[in-house]
Structures are given as C-alpha cells and as structure tokens.
Coordinates of C-alpha atoms in Angstrom, one line a residue:
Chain A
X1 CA 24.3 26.6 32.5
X2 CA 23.5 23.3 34.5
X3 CA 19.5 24.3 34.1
X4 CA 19.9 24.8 30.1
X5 CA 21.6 21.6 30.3
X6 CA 18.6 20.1 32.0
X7 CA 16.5 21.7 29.5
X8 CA 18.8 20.0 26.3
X9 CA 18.1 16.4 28.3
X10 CA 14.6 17.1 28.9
X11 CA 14.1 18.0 25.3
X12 CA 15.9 15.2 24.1
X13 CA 14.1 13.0 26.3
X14 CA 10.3 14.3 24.9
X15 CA 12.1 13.7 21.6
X16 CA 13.2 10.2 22.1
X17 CA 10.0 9.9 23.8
X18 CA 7.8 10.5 20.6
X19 CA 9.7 8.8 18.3
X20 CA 10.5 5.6 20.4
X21 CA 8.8 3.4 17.5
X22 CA 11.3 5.3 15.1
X23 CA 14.1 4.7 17.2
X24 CA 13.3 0.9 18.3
X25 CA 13.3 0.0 14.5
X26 CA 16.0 1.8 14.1
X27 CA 17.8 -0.9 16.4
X28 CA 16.2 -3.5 15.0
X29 CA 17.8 -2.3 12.0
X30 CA 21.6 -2.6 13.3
X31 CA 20.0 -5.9 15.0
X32 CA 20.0 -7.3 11.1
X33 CA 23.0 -6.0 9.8
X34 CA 24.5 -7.4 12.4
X35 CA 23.0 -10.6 11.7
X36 CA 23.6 -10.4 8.1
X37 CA 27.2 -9.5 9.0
X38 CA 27.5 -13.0 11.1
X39 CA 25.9 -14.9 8.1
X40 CA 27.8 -13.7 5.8
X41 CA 31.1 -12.4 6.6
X42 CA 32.2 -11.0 4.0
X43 CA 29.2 -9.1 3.3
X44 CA 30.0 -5.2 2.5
X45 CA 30.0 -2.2 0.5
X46 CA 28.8 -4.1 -2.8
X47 CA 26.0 -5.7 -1.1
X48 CA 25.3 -2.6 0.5
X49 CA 25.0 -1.1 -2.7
X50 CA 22.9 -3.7 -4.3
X51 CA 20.9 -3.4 -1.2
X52 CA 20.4 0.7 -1.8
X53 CA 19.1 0.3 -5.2
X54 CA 16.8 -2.4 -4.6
X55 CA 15.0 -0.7 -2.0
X56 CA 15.1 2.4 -3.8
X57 CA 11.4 2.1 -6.1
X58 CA 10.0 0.6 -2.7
X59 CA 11.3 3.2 -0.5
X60 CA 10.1 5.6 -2.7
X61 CA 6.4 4.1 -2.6
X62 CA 6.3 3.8 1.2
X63 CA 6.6 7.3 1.7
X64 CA 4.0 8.1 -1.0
X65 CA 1.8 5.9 1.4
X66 CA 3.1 7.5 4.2
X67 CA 1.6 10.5 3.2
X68 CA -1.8 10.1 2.1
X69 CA -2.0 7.6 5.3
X70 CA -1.1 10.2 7.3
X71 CA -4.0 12.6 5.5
X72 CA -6.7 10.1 6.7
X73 CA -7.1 8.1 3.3
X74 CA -5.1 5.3 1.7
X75 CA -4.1 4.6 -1.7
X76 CA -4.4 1.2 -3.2
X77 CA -2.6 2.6 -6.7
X78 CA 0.4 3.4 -6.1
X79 CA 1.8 0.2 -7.7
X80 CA -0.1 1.2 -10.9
X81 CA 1.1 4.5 -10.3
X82 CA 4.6 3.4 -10.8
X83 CA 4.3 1.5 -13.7
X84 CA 2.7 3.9 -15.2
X85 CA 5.7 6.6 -14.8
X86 CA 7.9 3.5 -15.5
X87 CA 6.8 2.6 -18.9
X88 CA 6.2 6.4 -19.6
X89 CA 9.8 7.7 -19.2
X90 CA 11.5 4.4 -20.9
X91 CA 9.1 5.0 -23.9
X92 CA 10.2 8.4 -24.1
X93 CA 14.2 8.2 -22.9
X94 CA 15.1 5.0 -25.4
X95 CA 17.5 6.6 -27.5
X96 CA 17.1 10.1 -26.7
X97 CA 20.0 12.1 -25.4
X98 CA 21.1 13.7 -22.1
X99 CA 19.3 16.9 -22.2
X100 CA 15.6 15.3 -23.4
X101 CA 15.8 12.6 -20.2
X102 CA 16.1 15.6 -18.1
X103 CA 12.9 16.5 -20.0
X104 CA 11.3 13.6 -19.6
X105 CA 12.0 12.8 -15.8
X106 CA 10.4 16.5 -15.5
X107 CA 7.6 15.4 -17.7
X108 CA 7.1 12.0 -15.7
X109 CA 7.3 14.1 -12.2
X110 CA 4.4 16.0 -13.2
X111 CA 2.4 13.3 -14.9
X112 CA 2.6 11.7 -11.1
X113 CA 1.3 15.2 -9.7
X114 CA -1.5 15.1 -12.4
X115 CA -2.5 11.5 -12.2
X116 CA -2.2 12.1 -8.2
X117 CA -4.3 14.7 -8.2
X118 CA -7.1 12.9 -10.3
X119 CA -7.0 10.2 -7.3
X120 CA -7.2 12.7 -4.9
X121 CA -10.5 14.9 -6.7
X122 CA -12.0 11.9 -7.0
X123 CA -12.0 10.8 -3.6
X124 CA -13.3 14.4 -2.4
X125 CA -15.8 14.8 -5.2
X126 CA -17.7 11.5 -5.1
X127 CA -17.1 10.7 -1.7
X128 CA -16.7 7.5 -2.3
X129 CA -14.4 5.7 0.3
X130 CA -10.6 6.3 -0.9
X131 CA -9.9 2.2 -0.3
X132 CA -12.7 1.8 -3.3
X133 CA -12.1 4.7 -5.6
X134 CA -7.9 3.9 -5.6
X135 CA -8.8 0.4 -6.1
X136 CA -10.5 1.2 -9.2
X137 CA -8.3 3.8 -10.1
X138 CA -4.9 1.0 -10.0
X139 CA -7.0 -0.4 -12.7
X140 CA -7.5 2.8 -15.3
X141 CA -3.5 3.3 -14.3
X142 CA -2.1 0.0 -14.8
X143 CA -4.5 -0.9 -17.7
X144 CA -2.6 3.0 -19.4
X145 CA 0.2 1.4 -18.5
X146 CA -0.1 -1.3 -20.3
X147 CA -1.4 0.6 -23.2
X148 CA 1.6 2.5 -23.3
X149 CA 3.8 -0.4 -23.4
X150 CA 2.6 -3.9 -23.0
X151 CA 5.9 -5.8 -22.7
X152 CA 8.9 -4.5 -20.4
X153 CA 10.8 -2.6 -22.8
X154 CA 11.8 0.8 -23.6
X155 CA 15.4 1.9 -22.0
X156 CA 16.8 4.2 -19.5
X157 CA 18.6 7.5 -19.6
X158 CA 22.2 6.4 -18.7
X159 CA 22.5 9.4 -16.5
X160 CA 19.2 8.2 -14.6
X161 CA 20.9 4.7 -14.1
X162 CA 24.6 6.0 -13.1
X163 CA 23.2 8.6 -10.7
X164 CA 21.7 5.5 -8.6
X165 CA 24.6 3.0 -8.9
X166 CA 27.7 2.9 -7.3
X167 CA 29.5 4.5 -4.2
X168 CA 29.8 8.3 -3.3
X169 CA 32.8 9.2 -1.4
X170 CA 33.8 6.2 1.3
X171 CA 32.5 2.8 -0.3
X172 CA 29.7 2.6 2.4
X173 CA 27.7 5.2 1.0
X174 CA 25.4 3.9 -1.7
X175 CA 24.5 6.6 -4.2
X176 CA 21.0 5.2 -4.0
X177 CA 20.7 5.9 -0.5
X178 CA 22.3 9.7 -1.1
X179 CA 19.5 10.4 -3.9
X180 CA 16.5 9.2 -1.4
X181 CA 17.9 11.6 1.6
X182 CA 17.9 14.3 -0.5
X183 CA 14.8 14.3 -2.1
X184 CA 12.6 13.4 1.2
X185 CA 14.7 16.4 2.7
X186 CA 13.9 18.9 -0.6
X187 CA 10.1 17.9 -0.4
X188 CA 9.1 16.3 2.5
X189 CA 11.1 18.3 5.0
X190 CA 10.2 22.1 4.7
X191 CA 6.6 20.8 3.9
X192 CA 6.4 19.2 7.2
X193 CA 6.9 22.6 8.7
X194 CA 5.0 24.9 6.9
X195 CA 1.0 24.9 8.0
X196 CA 0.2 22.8 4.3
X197 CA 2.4 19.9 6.6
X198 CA 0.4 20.8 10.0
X199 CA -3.2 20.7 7.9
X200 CA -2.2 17.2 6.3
X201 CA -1.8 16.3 9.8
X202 CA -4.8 17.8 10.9
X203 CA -7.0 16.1 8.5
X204 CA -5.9 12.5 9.3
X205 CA -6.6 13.0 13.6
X206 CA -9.5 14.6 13.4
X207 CA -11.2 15.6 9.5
X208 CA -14.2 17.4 11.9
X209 CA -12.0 19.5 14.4
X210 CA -10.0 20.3 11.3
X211 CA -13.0 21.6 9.3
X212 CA -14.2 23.0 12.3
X213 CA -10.8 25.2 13.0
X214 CA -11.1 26.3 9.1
X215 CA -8.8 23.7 7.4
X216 CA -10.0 23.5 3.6
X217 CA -10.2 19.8 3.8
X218 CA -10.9 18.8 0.4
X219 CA -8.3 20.5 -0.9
X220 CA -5.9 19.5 1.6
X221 CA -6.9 16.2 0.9
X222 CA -6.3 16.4 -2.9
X223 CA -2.9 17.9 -2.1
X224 CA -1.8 14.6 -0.3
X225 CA -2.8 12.4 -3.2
X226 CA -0.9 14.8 -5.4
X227 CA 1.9 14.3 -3.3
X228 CA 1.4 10.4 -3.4
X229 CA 1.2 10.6 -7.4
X230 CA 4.8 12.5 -7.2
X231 CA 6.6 10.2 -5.0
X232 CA 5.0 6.9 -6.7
X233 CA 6.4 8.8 -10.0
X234 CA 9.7 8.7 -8.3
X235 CA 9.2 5.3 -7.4
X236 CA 8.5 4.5 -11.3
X237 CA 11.7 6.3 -12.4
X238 CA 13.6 4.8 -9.7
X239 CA 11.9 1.4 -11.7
X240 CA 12.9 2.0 -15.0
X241 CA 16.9 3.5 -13.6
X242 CA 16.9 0.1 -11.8
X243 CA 16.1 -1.9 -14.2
X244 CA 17.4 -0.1 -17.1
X245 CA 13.8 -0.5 -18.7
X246 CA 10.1 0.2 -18.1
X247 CA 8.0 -2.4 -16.3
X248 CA 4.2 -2.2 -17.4
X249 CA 2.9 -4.7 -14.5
X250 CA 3.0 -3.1 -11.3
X251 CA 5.0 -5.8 -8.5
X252 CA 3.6 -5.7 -5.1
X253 CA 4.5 -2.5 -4.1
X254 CA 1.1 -1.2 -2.7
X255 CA 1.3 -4.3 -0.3
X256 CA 4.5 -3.6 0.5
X257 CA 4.4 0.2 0.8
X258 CA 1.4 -0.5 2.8
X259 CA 3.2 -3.1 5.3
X260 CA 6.0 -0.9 5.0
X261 CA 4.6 1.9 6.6
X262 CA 2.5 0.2 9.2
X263 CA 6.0 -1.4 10.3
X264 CA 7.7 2.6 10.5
X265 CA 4.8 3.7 13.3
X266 CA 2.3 5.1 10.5
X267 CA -1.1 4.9 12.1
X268 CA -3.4 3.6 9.6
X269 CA -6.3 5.7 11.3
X270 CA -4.4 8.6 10.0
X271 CA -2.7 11.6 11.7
X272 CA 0.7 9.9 13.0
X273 CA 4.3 9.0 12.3
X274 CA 6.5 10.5 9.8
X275 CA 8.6 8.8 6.6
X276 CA 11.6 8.2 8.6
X277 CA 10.2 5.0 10.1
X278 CA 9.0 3.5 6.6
X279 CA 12.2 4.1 5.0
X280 CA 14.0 1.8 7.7
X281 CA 11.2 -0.7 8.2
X282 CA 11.7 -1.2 3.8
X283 CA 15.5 -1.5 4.6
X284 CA 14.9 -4.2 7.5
X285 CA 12.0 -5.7 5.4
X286 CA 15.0 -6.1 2.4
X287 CA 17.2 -7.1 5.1
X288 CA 15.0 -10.0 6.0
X289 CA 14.8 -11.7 3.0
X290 CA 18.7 -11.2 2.6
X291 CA 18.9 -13.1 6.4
X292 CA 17.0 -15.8 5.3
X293 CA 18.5 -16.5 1.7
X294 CA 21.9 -16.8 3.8
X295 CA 20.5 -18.9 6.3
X296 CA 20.3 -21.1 3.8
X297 CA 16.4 -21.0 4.4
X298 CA 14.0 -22.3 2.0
X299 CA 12.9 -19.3 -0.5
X300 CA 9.6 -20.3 -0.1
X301 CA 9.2 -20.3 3.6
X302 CA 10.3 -16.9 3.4
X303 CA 7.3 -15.3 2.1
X304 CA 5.3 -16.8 4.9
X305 CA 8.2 -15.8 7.4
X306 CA 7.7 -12.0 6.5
X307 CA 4.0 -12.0 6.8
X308 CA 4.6 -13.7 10.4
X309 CA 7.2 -10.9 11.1
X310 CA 4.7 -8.4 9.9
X311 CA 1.5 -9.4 12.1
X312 CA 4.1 -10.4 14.9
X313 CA 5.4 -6.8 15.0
X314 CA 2.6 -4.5 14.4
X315 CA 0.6 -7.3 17.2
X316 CA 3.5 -6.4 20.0
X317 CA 3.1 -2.8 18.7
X318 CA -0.7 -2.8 19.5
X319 CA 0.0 -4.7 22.9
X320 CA 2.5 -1.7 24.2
X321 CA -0.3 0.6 23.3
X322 CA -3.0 -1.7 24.8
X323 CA -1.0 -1.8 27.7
X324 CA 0.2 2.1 28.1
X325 CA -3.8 2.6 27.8
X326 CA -4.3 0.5 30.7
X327 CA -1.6 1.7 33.0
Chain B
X1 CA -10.9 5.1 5.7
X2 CA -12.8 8.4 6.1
X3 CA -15.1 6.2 8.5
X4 CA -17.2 8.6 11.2
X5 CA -15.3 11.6 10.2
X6 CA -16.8 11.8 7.0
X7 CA -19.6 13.6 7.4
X8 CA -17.5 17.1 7.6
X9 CA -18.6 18.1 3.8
X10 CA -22.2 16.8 4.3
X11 CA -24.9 19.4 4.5
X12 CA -27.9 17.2 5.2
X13 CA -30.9 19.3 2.7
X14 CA -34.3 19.3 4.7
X15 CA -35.9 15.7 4.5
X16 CA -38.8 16.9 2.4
X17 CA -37.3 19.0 0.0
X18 CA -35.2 15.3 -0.7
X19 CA -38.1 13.4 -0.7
X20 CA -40.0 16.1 -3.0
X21 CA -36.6 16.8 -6.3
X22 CA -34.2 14.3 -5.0
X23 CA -36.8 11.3 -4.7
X24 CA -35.0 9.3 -7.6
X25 CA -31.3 10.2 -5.8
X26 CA -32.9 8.7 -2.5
X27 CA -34.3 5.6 -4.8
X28 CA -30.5 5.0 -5.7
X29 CA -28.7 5.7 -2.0
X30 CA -31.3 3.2 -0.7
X31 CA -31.5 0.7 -3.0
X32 CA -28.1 0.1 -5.1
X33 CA -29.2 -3.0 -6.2
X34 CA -32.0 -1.2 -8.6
X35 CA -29.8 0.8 -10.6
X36 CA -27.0 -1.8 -10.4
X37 CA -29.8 -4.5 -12.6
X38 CA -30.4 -1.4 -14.8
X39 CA -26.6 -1.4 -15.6
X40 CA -26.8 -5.4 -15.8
X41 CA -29.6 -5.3 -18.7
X42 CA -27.8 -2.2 -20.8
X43 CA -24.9 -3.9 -20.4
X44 CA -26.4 -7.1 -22.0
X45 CA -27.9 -5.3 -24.6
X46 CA -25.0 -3.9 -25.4
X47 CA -23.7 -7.0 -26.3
X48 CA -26.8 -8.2 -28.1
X49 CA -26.4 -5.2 -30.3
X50 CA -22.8 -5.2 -30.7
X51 CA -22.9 -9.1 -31.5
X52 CA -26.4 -10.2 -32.5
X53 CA -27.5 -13.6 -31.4
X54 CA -24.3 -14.1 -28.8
X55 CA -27.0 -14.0 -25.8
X56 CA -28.3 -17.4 -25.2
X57 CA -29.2 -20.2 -22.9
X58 CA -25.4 -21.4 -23.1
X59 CA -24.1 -17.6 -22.9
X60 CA -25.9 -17.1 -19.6
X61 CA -24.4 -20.6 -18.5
X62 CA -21.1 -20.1 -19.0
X63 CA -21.2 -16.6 -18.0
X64 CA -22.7 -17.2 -14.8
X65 CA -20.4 -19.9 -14.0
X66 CA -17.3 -17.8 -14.8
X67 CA -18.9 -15.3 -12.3
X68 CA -19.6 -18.0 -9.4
X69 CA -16.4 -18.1 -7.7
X70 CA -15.8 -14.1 -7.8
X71 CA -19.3 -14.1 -6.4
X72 CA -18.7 -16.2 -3.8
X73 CA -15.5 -14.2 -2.5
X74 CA -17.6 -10.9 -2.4
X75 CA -20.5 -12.2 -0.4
X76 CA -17.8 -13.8 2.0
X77 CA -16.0 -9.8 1.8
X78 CA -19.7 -8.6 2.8
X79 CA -19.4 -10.1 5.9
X80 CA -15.9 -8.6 6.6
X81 CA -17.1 -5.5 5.8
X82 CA -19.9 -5.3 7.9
X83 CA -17.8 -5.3 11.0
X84 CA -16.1 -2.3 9.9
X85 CA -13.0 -4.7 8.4
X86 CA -11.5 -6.3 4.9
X87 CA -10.6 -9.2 4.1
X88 CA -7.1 -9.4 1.8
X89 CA -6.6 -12.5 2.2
X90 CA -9.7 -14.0 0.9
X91 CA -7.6 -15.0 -2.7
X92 CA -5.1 -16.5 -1.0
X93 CA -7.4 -18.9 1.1
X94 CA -9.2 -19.4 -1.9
X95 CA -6.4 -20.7 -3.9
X96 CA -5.7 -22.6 -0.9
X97 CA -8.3 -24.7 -0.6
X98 CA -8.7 -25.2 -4.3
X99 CA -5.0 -26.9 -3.9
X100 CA -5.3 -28.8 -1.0
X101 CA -8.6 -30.1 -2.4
X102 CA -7.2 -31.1 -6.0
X103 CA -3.8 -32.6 -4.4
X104 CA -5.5 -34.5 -1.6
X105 CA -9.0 -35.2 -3.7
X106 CA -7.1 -38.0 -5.8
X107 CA -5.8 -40.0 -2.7
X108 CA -7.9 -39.5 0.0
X109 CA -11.4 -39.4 -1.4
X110 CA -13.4 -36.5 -2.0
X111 CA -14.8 -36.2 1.4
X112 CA -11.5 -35.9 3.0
X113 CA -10.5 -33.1 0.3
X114 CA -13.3 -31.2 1.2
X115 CA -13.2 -31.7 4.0
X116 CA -9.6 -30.6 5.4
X117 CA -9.7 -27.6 2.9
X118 CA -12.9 -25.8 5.0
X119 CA -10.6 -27.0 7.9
X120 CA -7.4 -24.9 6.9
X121 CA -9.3 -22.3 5.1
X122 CA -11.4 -21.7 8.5
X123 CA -8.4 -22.0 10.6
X124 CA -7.1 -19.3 8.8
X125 CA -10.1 -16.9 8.8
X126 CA -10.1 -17.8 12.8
X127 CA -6.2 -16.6 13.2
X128 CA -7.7 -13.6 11.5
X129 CA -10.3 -12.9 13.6
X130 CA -8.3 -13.5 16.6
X131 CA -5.7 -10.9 15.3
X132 CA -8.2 -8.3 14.9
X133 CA -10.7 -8.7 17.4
X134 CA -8.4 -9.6 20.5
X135 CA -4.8 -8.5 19.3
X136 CA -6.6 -5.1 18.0
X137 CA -4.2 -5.5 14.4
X138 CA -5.8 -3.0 11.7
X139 CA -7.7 -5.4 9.4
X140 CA -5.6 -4.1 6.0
X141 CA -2.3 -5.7 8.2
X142 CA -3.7 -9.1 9.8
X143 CA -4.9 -10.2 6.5
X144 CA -2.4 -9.3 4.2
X145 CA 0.4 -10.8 6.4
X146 CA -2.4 -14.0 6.9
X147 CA -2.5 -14.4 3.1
X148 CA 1.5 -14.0 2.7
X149 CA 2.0 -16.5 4.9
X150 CA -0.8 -19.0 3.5
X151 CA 0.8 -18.7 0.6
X152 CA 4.0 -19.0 1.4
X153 CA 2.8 -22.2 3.8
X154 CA 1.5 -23.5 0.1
X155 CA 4.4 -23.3 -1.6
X156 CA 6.4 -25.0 1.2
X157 CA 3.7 -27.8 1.1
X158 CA 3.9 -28.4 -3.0

C-alpha cells in the first residue's frame, strides 16, 4: 500500500516535473486575478464573462499555432485564415435560419480543413521554407477574404452568438470558456494519444530520425496544417459569434497566437509543449491589458509593456534552461 | 523552420546527370537573381501591352522611388537572415525613425533629426541583438516584442 503510494508521488512528481512551465503560468495566472481582484474590487462574473469571449477567437488561434509549431513549421496565416472563415459564415448565416447556420459552421469547418491543407501541400511540395510560403499564403487568404466581403458586414447565426455568451450553471463559468474545453478535448485530446499525435511530435524533434523510423513526413506534415486551418476556422467563427458580424481584415492574431504560444512552453524549434499552456498564457496576456487599464495606466504604454513582459518572460525562460544545461 | 532537418525528402540525383538534363534547374538554384530580371522585364511588358505608352522615363522614376524604402528594409532583412534569424521589427523601427526625424527635423535642424533617429533605431537593433545572441530568445520573439514596445514607446512620446 505505502510502496503504491510512493509510486502515485513519484508519478505525480515526473508529472509536475514535465509540465513545470504549464504549471508556473498557471500561477502566474491566479497571480493576476488576484491582482485584478485588488484593482478592481468588484470585479466578477460579468467581467469574467466578457473576459471568456474575448479570448475566445485568440485562444482558438493559439492552439492552431500550437500545433503546426509543434510539427516543426510555423504558420504566418492564421490571421487570414480567420477572416477568411469569418466573412464566409456571416455571408452565408445573414438571414438564414437555425438549421442552414448549422450548415454553414459545418461548411466553414471544412473550408478551414481544405484551405489548411493547401498551406500544408504547399510547404511539402515546394519545399519552400513554411515561414515564406504562409506568408504568402496570408496574402491569397486575406485578399479572398476581402473579396468575399470587403466591409465588416454580414450577421451571425443567433444560436452561434448565444452558445458563447452568458453563464452555464454557477455565474463563474463563462459559456465561452465551456465551448473551448470541449472542443480542444473532442479534437486535440484523443489525437494526442493515438500514433497521428506521437508522429506530429516526432516530426517537430527530429524530421530525420522520424523519416528514418518510417514516419510519412509529408503527409504528417500536411495533416498539422489541416489541423491549423480547422482550429483558425474556429477562431473565425468564434469572430463573427463575437462580433455578431464577419471581419474581412485579419487583427493581429498571428502575432499574438505566435507570442501566445511561446509564452505556454511551445518550443519554437518544434517537438514540445502542449495547448494547455497557450490557452492560459492568452488568458494572462488578456489579463494584462485588463491590469493595466485599471491601473489607471496609460493605454499606450501598454502595448510596449506587453512586448517587455513578452521578451522578459520567454528571456528568464531561456536562462532556467541555460542554466539546467550548465548544472 | 525546417532548418538542417530538411534534407529528409532530398534524394541528391548524381552530379552529372544534373549538370547533363537539369543544367537550366541548376542555372535557377544558383542564380535567383536571373530568372527573377526575367520575371521583372515580362512583368513590364505586360504593362506596356496592357497600357501602351505608360512605361517612361517618369514611370521608372516614380516606380523606383515607391520601391526604395521597401528595398531598403529587405537588404537590412538579408542581413538578419544570414545569421540564421528575422527581423519583425524592422517596420516598426522604420516608422520610428521616420517620426522622430519629421517631429525633431523642424526644431532641431536636420542634423540632429538624423541624427538621433540612427541613434534610437540602432539602439533598438542592439537590444535585439543582445536578446538573441546572449539571452538565446528565438529571433520570431525578441523582435516582435522589440517592435511592440517601439511602438508602443512612440505613441507614448507623440
């Protein structure tokens, strides 16, 4: 009994162990709330639900980076991306009924998978480095975009916007927030099991010794971009249910998906972290400008506050590892 | 981002079978530059054709001047990229200088514009450096938090 006991702590230890990064920003995370709770006292369910659904579209886009980081590659269109399935489902949902914005947020879905997949065959077909081909890909998507729609327009299935908004059960649990968990878990969870997660993996720590031990790495590699396109569709419907209509220009969400997940532990060089640690570092990211609006902090120091908390954390990140090297 | 690893899917073909079929292939790994002035004179006379008489002496001016500053930015990229890195923040310290320079220009003399915008703007590509080269930050990170924060610094400043 005592030894299995041992064996639960030792367990939980390697656990803790591996995802120390995870779990640090996790407390970094209750750090700011509390914060945010001492600025503003009052501050509470509402803002927590404000909070849910603004993050939403850039949580969404973080763990599409996460993803195709993770495979070894990087996509610089996932901002397009999102426009793209923005304007294309309010186009379609303005004054449609229930049933046909089902439809179309099926539709949209797989327009992600397609459009991801077109990044993805590209990369592997030309072999063209993946920073340059997405780059020129956010181009062809945000120019469609605009095509589509060239002024924010469109509307929103009201479903699509009330499934988002509001409380479910105890007023501290943001719809938003419920909608995120559950889709990561549908998709990102059992593939993170199976050998398609391990490959993905693979690819991004070594593509050689993967080729080598008989990973199909082009296709794997395709695969991740199709999976970016589908989550950066999410993040475009999570857009237009925010907003209530489609957004042709595409904000700064590659930046930020890209900060976002270099803040949650993703190693850029591919090959490590997981999509837990993006999602929070979005939520303490959104936390930070909430901090310094109440501080009563001048809006435009703020931007040049977060890229200083960006480069400060990722450089103390890089001096732990520096430092574990050494030791 | 595939960097060293991305030679899994390449089956090098015998040298002299390359040199014998795939001579004009070789011609275009070797040399971008040739079929990227090929691409430069159809795409001009495209526009010959497509709008007789619209290439001129004043065309080529105002063309090339438009292109100058863009042209500038990618030889200054060239050099980030031939360390291995990028450079994201090279619009922001652009725009940087070009205000500091257009605010400063009218009351302390030109020199003095000039003069304290290579100042800032090198300060900043030396935070940069020091990031990446000492503080081992992944190039995509150091410069896109350097140009948030130069940007952020500007709007503060205005």
């Amino acid at each position: 009994m005592s030894r299995s006991r041992a064996e639960i702590a030792e367990l939980a230890g390697s656990w803790a162990r591996r995802n120390v990064w995870t779990l640090g920003l996790f407390g970094l995370l209750v750090a700011f709330f509390g914060i945010t709770k001492l600025l503003q006292p009052n501050y509470g369910p509402a803002a927590i639900q404000g909070l849910a659904i603004a993050i939403l579209p850039i949580a969404f886009a973080a763990v599409a980076q996460t993803i195709v980081v993770i495979s070894g590659g990087i996509d610089l269109s996932v901002g397009s991306m999102m426009a793209l399935a923005s304007v294309t489902s309010a186009v379609l949902m303005k004054g449609q009924g229930d049933l046909f914005g089902v439809g179309v947020v099926v539709g949209v879905l797989g327009l992600g998978l397609v459009v991801g997949a077109i990044n993805g065959a590209l990369v592997v077909v030309t072999k063209v480095p993946d920073i340059v081909v997405t780059l020129a890909m956010s181009f062809v998507w945000a120019g469609t975009a605009l095509l589509i729609l060239n002024t924010p327009g469109g509307g929103a299935a009201p479903w699509l916007m009330a499934i988002i908004s509001g409380p479910l059960g105890t007023p501290w649990l943001p719809k938003a927030m419920v909608v995120l968990a559950v889709i990561v878990a549908i998709v990102w969870l059992p593939l993170r099991r199976s050998t398609v997660g391990l490959t993905l993996y693979a690819i991004g720590s070594s593509r050689l010794a993967a080729f080598r031990s008989g990973v199909a790495v082009g296709p794997t590699k395709i695969l991740a971009y199709t999976l970016t396109g589908f989550f950066a569709a999410l993040g475009g419907l999570a857009l237009t249910a925010t907003g209530g209509v489609g957004a042709p220009v595409p904000g700064s969400y590659t930046l930020q998906s890209v900060a976002a997940i270099v803040l949650g532990g993703v190693s850029l060089a591919g090959g490590r972290g997981g999509v837990l640690g993006p999602i929070i570092a979005v939520i303490v990211l959104a936390l930070v400008r909430t901090d310094l609006f109440f501080a009563g902090v001048d809006p435009n120091w703020s931007t040049a506050i977060q890229g200083a908390i960006l480069i400060g954390v990722v450089m103390f990140g890089s001096l732990v590892a520096m430092r574990k090297v050494r030791a | 981002m595939t960097g060293t690893a991305g030679t899994a899917g390449n089956t090098g073909a015998p040298r002299s079978r390359s040199l014998a079929d795939g001579g004009w292939r070789r011609v275009v790994r070797d040399q971008p530059i040739i079929p990227l002035v090929i691409l430069l004179a159809v795409l001009v006379a495209l526009l010959e054709l497509a709008k007789p008489g619209i290439v001129s002496g004043n065309w080529v001016a105002t063309t090339v001047r438009a292109a100058i500053p863009l042209a500038i930015l990618a030889a200054c990229q060239t050099l980030a990229m031939l360390t291995g890195g990028i450079d994201l923040s090279v619009g922001a310290i652009a725009s940087m200088a070009a205000f500091l320079m257009a605010t400063l220009a009218t009351g302390q003399g030109p020199v003095v514009a000039i003069g304290v915008a290579f100042a800032a703007a090198a300060i900043a590509g030396l935070v940069n450096g020091i990031g990446i080269g000492v503080f081992k930050v992944h190039p995509l990170i150091m410069t896109l938090g350097i140009s948030l924060v130069v940007l952020g610094l500007m709007s503060v400043y205005q």
